[in-house]
PDB file of C-alpha atoms in Angstrom:
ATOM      1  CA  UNK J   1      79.399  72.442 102.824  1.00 45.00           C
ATOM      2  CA  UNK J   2      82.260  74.650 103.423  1.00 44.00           C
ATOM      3  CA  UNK J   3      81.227  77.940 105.547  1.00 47.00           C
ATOM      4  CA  UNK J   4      82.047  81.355 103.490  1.00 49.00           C
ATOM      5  CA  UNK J   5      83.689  83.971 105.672  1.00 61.00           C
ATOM      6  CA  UNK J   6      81.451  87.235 105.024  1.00 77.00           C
ATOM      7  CA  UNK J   7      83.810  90.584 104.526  1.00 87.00           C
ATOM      8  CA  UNK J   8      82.417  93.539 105.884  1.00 91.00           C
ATOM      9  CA  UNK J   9      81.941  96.337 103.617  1.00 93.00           C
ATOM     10  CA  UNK J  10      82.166 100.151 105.542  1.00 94.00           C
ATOM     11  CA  UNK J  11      79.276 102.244 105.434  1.00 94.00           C
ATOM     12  CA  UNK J  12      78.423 105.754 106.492  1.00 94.00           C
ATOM     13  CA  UNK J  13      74.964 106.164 107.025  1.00 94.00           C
ATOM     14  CA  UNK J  14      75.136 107.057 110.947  1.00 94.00           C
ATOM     15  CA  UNK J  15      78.040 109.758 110.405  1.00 95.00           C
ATOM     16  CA  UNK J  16      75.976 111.638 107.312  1.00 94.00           C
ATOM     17  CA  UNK J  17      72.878 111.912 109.343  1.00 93.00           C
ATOM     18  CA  UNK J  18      74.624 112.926 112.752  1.00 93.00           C
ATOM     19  CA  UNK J  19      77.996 113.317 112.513  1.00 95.00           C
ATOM     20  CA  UNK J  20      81.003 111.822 114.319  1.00 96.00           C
ATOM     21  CA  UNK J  21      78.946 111.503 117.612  1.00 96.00           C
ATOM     22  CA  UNK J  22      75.049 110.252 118.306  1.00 94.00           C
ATOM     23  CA  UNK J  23      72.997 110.517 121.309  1.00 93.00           C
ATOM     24  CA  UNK J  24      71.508 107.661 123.242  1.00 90.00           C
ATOM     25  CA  UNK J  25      69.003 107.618 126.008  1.00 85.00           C
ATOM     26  CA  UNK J  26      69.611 105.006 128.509  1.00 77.00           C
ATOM     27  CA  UNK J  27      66.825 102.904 129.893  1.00 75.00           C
ATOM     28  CA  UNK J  28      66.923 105.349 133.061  1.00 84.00           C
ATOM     29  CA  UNK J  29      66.321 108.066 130.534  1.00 88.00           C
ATOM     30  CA  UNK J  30      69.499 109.612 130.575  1.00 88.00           C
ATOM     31  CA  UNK J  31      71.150 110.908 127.538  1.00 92.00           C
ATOM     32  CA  UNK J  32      75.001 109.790 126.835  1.00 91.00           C
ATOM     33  CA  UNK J  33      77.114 110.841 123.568  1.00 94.00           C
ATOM     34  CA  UNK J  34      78.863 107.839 121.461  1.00 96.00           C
ATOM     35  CA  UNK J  35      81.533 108.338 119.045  1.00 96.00           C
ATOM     36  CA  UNK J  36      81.041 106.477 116.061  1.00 96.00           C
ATOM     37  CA  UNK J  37      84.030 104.237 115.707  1.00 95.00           C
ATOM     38  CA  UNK J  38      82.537 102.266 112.453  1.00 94.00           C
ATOM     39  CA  UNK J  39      79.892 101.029 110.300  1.00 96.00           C
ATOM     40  CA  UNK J  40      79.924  98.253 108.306  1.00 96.00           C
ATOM     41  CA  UNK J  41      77.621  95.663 106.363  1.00 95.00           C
ATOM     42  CA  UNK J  42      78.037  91.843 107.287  1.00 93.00           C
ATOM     43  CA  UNK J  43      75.681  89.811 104.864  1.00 90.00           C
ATOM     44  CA  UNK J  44      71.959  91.421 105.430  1.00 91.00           C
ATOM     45  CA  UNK J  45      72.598  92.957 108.697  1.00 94.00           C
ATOM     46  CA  UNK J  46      74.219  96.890 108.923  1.00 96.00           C
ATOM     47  CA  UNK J  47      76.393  97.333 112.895  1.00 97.00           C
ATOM     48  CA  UNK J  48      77.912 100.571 114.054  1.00 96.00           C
ATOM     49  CA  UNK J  49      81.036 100.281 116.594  1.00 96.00           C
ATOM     50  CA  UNK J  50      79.959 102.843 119.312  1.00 96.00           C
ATOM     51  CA  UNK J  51      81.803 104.183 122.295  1.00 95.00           C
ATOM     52  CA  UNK J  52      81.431 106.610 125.241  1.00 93.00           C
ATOM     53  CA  UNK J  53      83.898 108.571 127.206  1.00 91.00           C
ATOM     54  CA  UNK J  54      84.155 105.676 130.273  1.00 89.00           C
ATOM     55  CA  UNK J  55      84.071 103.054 127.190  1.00 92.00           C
ATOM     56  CA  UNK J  56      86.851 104.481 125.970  1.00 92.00           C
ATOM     57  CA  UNK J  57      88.599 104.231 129.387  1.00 92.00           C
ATOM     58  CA  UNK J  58      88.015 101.044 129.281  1.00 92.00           C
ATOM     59  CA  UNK J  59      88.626 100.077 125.279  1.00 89.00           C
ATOM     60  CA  UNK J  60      85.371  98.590 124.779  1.00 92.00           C
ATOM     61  CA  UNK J  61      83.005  99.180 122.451  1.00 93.00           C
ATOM     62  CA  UNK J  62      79.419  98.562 121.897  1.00 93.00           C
ATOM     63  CA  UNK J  63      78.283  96.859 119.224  1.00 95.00           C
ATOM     64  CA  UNK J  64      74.779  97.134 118.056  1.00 96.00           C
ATOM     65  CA  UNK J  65      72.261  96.850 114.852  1.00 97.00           C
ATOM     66  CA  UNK J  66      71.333  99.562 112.466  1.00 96.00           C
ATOM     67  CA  UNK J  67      67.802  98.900 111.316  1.00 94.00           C
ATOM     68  CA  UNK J  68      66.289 101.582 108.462  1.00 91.00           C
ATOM     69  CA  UNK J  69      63.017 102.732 108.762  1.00 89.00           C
ATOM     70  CA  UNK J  70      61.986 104.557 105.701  1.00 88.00           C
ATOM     71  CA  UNK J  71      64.052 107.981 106.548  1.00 86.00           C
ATOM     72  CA  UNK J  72      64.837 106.881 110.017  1.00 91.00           C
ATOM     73  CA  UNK J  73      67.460 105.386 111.527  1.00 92.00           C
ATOM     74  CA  UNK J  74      67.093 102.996 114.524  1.00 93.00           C
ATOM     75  CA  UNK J  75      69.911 101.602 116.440  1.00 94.00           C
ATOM     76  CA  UNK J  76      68.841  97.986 118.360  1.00 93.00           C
ATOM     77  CA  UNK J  77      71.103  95.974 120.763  1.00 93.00           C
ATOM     78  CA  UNK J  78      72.163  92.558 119.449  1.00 95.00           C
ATOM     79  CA  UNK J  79      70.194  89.743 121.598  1.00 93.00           C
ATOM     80  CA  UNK J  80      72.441  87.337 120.458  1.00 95.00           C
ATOM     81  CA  UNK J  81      75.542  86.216 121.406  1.00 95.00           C
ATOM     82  CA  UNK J  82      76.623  84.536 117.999  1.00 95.00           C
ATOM     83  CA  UNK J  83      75.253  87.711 116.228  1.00 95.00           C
ATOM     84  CA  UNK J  84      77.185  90.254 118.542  1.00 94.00           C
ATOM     85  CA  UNK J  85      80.615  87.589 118.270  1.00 94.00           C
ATOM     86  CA  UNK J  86      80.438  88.033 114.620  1.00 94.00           C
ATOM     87  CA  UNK J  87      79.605  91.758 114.639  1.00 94.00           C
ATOM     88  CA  UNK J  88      82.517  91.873 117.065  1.00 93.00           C
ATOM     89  CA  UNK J  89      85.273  90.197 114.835  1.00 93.00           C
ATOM     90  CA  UNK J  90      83.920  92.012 111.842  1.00 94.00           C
ATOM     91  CA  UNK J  91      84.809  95.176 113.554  1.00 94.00           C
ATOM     92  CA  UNK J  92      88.098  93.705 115.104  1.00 92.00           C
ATOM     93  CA  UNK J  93      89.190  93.222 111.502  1.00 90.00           C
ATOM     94  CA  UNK J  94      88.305  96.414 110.219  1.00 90.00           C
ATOM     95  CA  UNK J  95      90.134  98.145 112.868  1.00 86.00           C
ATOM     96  CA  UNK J  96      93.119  95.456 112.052  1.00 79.00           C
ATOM     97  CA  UNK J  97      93.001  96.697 107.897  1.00 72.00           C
ATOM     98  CA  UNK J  98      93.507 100.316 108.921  1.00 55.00           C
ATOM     99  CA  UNK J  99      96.617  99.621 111.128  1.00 51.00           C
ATOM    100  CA  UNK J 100      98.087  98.155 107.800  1.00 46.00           C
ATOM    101  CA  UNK J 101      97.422 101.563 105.758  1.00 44.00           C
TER     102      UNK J 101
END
């Protein structure tokens, strides 16, 4: 059985609620703005690309979940590593589509 490559499809649900940045708390409690850098659908799952001033010193990114919760939006890490590789390339080749516009 021949494996079919899932397309992700943009979404905008984290930039209507809160605009082009969200807040995080950090295990330690601290609070840290992220940019949001994209959203996209892959198959069932919903990812946002997120990023931080030293992040984006750095030109990483962190990839997590969206999860909806009735009106709420929840934002998990990825546990694992297959999961976050795919979320990663998914994002990789967004960012690769706009370079071509």
């Amino acid at each position: 059985m021949q494996e079919v490559e899932m397309v992700p499809q943009r979404g905008t649900k984290l930039k209507e609620k809160f605009g082009k940045f969200v807040e995080l708390t950090s295990e330690g409690g601290s609070e840290e703005a992220y940019r949001i850098m994209s959203e996209f659908q892959l198959g069932s799952h919903y990812y946002a690309a997120l990023q931080s001033e030293a992040m984006r010193e750095e030109g990483e990114v962190e990839m997590l979940r969206l999860i909806e919760n009735g009106d709420e939006l929840e934002l998990e890490n990825i546990e694992s590593d297959e999961e976050w590789e795919t979320a990663a390339e998914a994002y990789d080749m967004l960012c690769f589509d706009d370079s071509n516009d």
